[in-house]
XYZ file of C-alpha atoms in Angstrom:
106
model
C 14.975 -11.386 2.726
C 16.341 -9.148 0.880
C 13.407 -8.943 -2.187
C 11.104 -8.176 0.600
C 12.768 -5.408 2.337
C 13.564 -3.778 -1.242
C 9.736 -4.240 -1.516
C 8.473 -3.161 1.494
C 10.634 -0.036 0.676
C 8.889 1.006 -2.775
C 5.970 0.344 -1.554
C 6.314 2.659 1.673
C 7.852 5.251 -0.780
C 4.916 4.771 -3.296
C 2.724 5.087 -0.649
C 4.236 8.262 1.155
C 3.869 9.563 -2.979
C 0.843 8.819 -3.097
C -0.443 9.861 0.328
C 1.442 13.844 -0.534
C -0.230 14.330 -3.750
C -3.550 13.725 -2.351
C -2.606 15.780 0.682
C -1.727 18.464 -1.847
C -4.829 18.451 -3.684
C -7.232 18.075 -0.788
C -4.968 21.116 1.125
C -5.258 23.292 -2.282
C -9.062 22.630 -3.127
C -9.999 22.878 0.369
C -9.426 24.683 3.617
C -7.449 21.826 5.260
C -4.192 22.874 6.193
C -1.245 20.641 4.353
C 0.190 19.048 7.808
C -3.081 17.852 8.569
C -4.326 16.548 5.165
C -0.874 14.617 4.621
C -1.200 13.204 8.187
C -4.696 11.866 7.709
C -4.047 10.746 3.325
C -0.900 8.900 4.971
C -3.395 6.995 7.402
C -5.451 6.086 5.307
C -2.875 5.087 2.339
C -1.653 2.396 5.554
C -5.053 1.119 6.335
C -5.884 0.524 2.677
C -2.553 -1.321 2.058
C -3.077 -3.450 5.581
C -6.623 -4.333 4.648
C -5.338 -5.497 0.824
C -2.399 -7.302 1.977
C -0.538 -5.539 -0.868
C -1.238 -7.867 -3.336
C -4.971 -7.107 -4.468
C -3.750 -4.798 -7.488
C -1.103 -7.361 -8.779
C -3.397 -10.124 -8.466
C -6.222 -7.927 -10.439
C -4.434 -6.776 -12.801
C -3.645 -10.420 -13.737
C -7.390 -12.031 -13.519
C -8.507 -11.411 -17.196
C -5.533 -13.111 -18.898
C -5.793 -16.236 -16.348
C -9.460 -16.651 -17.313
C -8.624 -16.139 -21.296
C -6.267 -18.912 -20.357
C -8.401 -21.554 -19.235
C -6.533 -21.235 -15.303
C -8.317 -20.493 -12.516
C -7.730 -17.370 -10.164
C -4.629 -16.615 -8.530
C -3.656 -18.392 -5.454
C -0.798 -17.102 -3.415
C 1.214 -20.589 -2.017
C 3.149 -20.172 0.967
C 6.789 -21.171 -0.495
C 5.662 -19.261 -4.029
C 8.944 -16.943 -3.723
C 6.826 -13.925 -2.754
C 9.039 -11.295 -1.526
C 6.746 -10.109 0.773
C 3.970 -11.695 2.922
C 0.766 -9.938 3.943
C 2.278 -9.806 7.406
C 5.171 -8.031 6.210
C 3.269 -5.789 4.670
C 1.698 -5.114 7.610
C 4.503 -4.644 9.830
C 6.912 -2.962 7.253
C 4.865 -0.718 5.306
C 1.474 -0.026 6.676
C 2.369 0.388 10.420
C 5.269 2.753 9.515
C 3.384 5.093 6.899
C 0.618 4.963 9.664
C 2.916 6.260 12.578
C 4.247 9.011 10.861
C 0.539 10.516 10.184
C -0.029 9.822 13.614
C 2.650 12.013 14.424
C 1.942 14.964 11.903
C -1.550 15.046 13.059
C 0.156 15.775 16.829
């Protein structure tokens, strides 16, 4: 339990990253006010990571040197040791990061 939380909490901090320097950019090229532009990046930055599950860049990154191997793609197995599910991600980092823009925007 406790590899997910630690888990859930980089990715919600990689995320919130993430989310401010695009807020920064789109804020500084544009005429959208900072507040607003972090509020709607941090949205979105949830609904990508609820729609991937949080595992479709680990899994990616890991597809070429499984087929130079001979294995087939990866499969996630329920009692693999993953720290945290899909749900979890969910629940722990994509409905939290997702709030918070909700309250920016007002």
């Amino acid at each position: 339990m406790g590899r997910g939380l630690r888990q859930a909490a980089l990715m919600l901090v990689a995320g919130a990253a993430v989310a401010l320097v695009a807020a920064a950019v789109w804020s500084s090229l544009g005429s959208t006010g900072f507040r607003r532009a972090t509020a709607i990046c941090l949205m979105v930055v949830g609904g990508l990571l609820a729609l991937t599950g949080g595992t479709a860049v680990s899994r990616a990154s890991t597809n070429d040197a499984r087929a130079f191997l001979g294995r087939g793609p990866d499969r996630e197995e329920p009692g693999g040791g993953a720290g945290l599910t899909a749900v979890g991600v969910f629940l722990f980092v994509s409905l939290p990061l997702a709030a918070v823009g909700l309250v920016l925007l007002g």
